[in-house]
Coordinates of C-alpha atoms in Angstrom, one line a residue:
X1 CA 32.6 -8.1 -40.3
X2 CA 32.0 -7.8 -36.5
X3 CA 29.8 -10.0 -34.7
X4 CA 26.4 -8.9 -33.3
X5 CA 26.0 -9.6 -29.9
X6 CA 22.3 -10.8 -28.9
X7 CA 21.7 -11.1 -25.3
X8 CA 18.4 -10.7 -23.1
X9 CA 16.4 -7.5 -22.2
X10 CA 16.8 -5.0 -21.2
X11 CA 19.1 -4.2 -23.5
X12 CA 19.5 -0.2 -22.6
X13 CA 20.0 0.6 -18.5
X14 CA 18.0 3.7 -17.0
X15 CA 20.3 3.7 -14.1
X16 CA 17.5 3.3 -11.3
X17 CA 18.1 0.3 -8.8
X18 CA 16.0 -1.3 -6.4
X19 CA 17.6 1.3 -3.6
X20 CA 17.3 4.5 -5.5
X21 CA 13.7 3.6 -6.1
X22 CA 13.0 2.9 -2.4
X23 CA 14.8 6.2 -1.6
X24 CA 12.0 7.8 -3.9
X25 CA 9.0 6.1 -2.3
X26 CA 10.8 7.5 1.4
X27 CA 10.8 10.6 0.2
X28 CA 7.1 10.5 -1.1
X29 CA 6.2 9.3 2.1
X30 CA 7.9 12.4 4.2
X31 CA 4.7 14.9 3.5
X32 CA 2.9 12.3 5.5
X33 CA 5.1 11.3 7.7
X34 CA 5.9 14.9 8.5
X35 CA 1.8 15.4 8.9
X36 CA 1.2 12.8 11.3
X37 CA 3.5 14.9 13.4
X38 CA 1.7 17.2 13.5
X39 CA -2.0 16.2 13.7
X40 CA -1.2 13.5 16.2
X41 CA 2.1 14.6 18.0
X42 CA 5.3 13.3 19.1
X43 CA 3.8 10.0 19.4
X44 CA 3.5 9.3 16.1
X45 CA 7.0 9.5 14.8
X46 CA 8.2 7.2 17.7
X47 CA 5.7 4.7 16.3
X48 CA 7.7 5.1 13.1
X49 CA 10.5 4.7 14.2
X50 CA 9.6 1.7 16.1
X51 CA 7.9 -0.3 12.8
X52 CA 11.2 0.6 10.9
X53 CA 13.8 -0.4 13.2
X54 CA 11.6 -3.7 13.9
X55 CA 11.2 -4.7 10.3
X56 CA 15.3 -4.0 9.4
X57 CA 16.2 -5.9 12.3
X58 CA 13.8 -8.8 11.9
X59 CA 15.4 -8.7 7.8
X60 CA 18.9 -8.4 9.2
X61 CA 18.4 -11.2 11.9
X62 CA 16.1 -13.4 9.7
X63 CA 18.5 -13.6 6.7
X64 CA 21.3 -14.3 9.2
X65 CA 19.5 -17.0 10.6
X66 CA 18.5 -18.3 6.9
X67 CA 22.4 -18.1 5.6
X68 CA 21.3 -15.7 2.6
X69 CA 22.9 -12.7 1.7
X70 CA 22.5 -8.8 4.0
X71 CA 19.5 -6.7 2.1
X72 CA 18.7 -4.5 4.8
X73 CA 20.2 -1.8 2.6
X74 CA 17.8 -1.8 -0.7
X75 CA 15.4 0.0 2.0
X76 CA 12.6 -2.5 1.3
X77 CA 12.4 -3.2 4.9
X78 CA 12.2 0.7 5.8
X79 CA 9.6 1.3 3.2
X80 CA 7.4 -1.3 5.2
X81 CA 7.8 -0.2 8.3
X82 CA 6.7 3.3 7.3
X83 CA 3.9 1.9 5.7
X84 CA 3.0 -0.2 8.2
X85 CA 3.2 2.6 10.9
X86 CA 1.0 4.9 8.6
X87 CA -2.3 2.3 9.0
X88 CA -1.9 1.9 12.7
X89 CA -3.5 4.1 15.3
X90 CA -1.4 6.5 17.6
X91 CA -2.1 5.0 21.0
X92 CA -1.1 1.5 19.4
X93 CA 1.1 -0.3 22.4
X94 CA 4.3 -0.3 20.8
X95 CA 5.4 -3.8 21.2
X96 CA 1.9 -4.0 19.3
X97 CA 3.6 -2.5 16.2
X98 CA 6.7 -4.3 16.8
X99 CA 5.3 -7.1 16.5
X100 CA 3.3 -6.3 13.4
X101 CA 7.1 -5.5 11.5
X102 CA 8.1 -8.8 12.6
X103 CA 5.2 -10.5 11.1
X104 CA 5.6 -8.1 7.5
X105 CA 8.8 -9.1 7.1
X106 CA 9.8 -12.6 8.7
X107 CA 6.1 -14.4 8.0
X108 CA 5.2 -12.6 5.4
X109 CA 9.0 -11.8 3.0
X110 CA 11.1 -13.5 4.2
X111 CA 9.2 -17.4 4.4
X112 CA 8.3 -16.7 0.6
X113 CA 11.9 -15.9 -0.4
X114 CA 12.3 -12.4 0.5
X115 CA 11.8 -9.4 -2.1
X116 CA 10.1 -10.1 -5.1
X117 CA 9.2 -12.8 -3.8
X118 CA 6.2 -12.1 -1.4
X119 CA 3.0 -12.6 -2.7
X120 CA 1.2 -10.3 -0.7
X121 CA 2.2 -6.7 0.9
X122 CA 4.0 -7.3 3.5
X123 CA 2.5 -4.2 5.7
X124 CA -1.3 -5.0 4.2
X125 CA -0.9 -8.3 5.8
X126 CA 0.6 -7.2 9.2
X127 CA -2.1 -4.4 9.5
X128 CA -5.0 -6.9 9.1
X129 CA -3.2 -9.5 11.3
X130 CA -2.8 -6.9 13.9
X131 CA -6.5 -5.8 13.3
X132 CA -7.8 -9.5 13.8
X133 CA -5.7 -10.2 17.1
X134 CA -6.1 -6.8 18.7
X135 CA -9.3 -5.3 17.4
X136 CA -10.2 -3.0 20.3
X137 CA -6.4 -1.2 20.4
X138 CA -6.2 -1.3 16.1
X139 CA -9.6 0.7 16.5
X140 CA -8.9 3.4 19.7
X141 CA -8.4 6.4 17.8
X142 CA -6.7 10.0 19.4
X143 CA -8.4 13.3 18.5
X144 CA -6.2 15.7 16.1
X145 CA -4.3 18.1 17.8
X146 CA -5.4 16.7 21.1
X147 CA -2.2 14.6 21.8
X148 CA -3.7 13.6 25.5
X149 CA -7.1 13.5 24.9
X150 CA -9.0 10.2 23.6
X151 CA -12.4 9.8 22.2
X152 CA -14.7 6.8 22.5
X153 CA -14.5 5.7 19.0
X154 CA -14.5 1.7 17.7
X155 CA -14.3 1.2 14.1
X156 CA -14.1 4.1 11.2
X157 CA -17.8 3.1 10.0
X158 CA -18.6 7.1 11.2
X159 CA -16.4 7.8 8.4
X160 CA -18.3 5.9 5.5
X161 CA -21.9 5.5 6.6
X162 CA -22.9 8.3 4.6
X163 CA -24.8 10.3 7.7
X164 CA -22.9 13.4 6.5
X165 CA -24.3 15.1 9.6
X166 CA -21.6 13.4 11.8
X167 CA -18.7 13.7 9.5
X168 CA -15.8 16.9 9.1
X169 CA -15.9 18.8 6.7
X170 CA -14.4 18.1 3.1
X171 CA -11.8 20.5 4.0
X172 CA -10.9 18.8 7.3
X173 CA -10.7 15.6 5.6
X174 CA -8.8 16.9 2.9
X175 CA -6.2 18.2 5.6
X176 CA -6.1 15.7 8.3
X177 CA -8.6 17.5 10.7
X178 CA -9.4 14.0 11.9
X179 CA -9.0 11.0 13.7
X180 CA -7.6 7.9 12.0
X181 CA -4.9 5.9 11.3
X182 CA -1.6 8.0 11.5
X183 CA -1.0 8.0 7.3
X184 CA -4.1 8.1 5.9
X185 CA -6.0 11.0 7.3
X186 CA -4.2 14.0 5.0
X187 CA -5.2 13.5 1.6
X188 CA -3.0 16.3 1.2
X189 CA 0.2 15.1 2.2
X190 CA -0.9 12.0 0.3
X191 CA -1.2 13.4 -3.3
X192 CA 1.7 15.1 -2.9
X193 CA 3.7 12.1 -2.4
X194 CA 1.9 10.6 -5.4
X195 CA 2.3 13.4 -7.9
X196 CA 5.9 13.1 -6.9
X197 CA 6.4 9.1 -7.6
X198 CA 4.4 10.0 -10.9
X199 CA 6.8 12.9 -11.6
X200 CA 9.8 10.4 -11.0
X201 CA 8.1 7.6 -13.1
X202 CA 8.1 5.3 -9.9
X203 CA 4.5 4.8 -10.3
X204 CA 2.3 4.5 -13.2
X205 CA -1.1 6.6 -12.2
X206 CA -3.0 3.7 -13.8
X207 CA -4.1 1.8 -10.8
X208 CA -4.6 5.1 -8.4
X209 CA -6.5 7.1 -10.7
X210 CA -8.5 3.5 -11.7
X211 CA -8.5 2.7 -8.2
X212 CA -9.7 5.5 -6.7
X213 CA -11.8 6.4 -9.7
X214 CA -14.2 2.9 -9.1
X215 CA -14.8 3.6 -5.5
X216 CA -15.8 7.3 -6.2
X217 CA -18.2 5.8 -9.0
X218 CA -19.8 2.9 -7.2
X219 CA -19.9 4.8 -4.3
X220 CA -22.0 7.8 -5.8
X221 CA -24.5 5.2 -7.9
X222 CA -25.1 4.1 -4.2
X223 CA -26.0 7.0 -3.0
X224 CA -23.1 8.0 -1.0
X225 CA -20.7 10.8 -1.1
X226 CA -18.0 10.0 -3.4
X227 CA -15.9 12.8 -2.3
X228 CA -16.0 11.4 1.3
X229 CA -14.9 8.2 0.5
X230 CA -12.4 9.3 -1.6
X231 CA -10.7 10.8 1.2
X232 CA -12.4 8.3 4.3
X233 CA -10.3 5.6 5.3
X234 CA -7.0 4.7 3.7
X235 CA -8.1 5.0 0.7
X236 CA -5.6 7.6 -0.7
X237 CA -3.0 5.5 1.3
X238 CA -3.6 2.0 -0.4
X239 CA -4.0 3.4 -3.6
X240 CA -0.8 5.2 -3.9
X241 CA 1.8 3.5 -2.0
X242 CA 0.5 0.2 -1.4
X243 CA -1.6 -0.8 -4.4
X244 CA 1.2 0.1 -6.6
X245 CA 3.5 -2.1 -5.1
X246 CA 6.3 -3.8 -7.8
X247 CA 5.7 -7.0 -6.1
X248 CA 2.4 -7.8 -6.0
X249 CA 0.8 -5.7 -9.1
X250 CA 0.3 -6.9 -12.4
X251 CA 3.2 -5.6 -14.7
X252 CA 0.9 -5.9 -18.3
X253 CA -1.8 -3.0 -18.8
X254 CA -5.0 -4.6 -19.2
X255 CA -3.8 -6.8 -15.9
X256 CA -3.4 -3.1 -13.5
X257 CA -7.0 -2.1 -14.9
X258 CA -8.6 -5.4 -13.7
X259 CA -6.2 -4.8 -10.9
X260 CA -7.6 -1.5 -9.8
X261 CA -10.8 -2.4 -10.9
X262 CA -11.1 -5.3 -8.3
X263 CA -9.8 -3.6 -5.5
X264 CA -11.9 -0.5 -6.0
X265 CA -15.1 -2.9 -6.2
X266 CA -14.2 -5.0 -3.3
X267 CA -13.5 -1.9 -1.0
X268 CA -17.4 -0.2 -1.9
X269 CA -18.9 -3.9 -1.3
X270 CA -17.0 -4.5 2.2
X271 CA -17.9 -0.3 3.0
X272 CA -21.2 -0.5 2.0
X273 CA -22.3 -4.3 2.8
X274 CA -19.5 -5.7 5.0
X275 CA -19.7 -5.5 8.9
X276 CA -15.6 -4.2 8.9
X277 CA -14.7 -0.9 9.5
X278 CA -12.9 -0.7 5.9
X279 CA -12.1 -2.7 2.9
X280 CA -8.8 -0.8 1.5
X281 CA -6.8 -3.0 2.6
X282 CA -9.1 -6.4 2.7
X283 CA -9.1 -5.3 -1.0
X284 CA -5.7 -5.0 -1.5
X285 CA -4.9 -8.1 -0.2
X286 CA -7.5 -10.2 -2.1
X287 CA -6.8 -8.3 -5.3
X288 CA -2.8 -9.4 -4.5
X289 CA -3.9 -13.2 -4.4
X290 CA -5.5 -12.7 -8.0
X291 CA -2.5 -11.2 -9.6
X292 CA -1.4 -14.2 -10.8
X293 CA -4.0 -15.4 -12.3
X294 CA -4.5 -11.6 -14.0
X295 CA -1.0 -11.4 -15.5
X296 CA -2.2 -15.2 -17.1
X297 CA -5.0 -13.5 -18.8
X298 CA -3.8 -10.5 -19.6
X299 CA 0.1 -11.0 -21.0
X300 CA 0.4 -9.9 -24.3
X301 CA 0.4 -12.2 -27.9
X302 CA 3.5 -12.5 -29.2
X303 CA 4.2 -10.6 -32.2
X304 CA 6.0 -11.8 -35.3
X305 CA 5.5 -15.5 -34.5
X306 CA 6.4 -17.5 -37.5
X307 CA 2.6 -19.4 -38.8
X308 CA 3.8 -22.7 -39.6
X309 CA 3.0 -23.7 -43.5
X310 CA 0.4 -26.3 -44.4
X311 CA 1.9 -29.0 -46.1
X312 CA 0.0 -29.8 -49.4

């Protein structure tokens, strides 16, 4: 009779790896990528490429320095320099951004332990980093289409105050007809990349659609404009590519609604109550602290366990 083999889960491969599902999330990214192009110029995509070749050098150099083993080609590092270029603002100095991919990946990967290790989003934290030491150039937004012209504009609070008189239209919004941080102002080119992680099963649309969902219903029981602040800010952004993050999401069900719950709650508070600009990724960022503590909660009762006898 032959033996059967018991050995841990998971038991039956799909084949994916942690560079074929980067290569997924860089491909959901190029509708946006592509759209800051456009809408903000030439500018934008040397910003890029500046945040990338920052973070895979800082990875490359920093797990040199630490004696550990070359990762720079699983694409995590790329991933978070795109993302971390997507939240900045066009006419950000560019050793500015450089120094924001240093931060994501050194202080902020690469101190905890490197991939699945951080315990926080690497770009969430550079952006607010950035954001707190450089307000005034995280916050000098560039007109669409206008590549030389600037306009006198401090925070994104036009954006989400609700005085609909001074806002684009839905349309514009919806296309990227404003000013903004380079990734977040095309809801378009957003969803697009979304459906496509979706369609590739890269994503669960659990937390976006919970995510998103919450801010559009607290926002319109406060008497804003859901639609607006479905497509203000980074929402879109943080919901889709940065929310969903392997890392530092729950993995259990129950924990990605609390998740998305949280997130979606803290980013109406800090819009409607707070004094900052936005709360997507102040959100994030709290709601990544918590996962923990949500997984605790949430993990699943085992099923089967043997109930022990009572002795008579």
């Amino acid at each position: 009779m032959s033996q059967l083999q018991v050995s841990a889960s998971p038991h039956i491969h799909n084949g994916s790896s942690t560079p074929t599902i980067m290569r997924d999330v860089v491909i959901a990214l190029v509708p946006a990528i592509i759209a800051s192009g456009i809408i903000f110029g030439p500018r934008a995509l040397l910003l890029i490429a500046v945040t990338v070749a920052a973070c895979v050098i800082s990875e490359y150099l920093s797990r040199k320095i630490l004696k550990r083993s070359n990762s720079i080609r699983d694409l995590t590092a790329v991933i978070t320099g795109i993302l971390l270029a997507l939240n900045l603002p066009v006419s950000l100095p560019l050793w500015m951004a450089a120094l924001g991919g240093v931060i994501a990946i050194v202080i902020v990967k690469q101190f905890f332990g490197g991939i699945g290790q951080n315990f926080v989003n690497p770009a969430i934290a550079a952006r607010i980093i950035l954001l707190m030491s450089f307000a005034s150039q995280m916050s000098d937004w560039v007109v669409p289409f206008e590549y030389s012209q600037r306009i006198d504009v401090t925070t994104t609070a036009t954006y989400l105050s609700g005085a609909e008189s001074s806002l684009p239209s839905l349309i514009d919004m919806f296309l990227g007809v404003r000013s903004g941080s380079l990734g977040e102002t095309c809801g378009l080119a957003l969803l697009l990349g979304g459906a496509y992680l979706i369609f590739r099963k890269v994503i669960s649309p659990l937390i976006p659609t919970v995510f998103i969902g919450t801010v559009a219903l607290l926002s319109f029981l406060l008497g804003g404009n859901p639609l607006y602040h479905v497509l203000a800010g980074g929402l879109l952004l943080g919901a889709i590519f940065m929310a969903t993050d392997y890392t530092t999401s729950p993995v259990t069900r129950n924990g990605k609604i609390i998740f998305a719950v949280g997130c979606g709650v803290i980013t109406v508070a800090i819009r409607f109550f707070a004094a900052l600009p936005e709360g997507v990724s102040y959100a994030i960022l709290l709601m990544n602290i918590l996962v923990p503590l949500i997984e605790n909660l949430t993990i699943p009762k085992t099923f089967g366990r043997e109930v022990k006898q009572r002795e008579n």
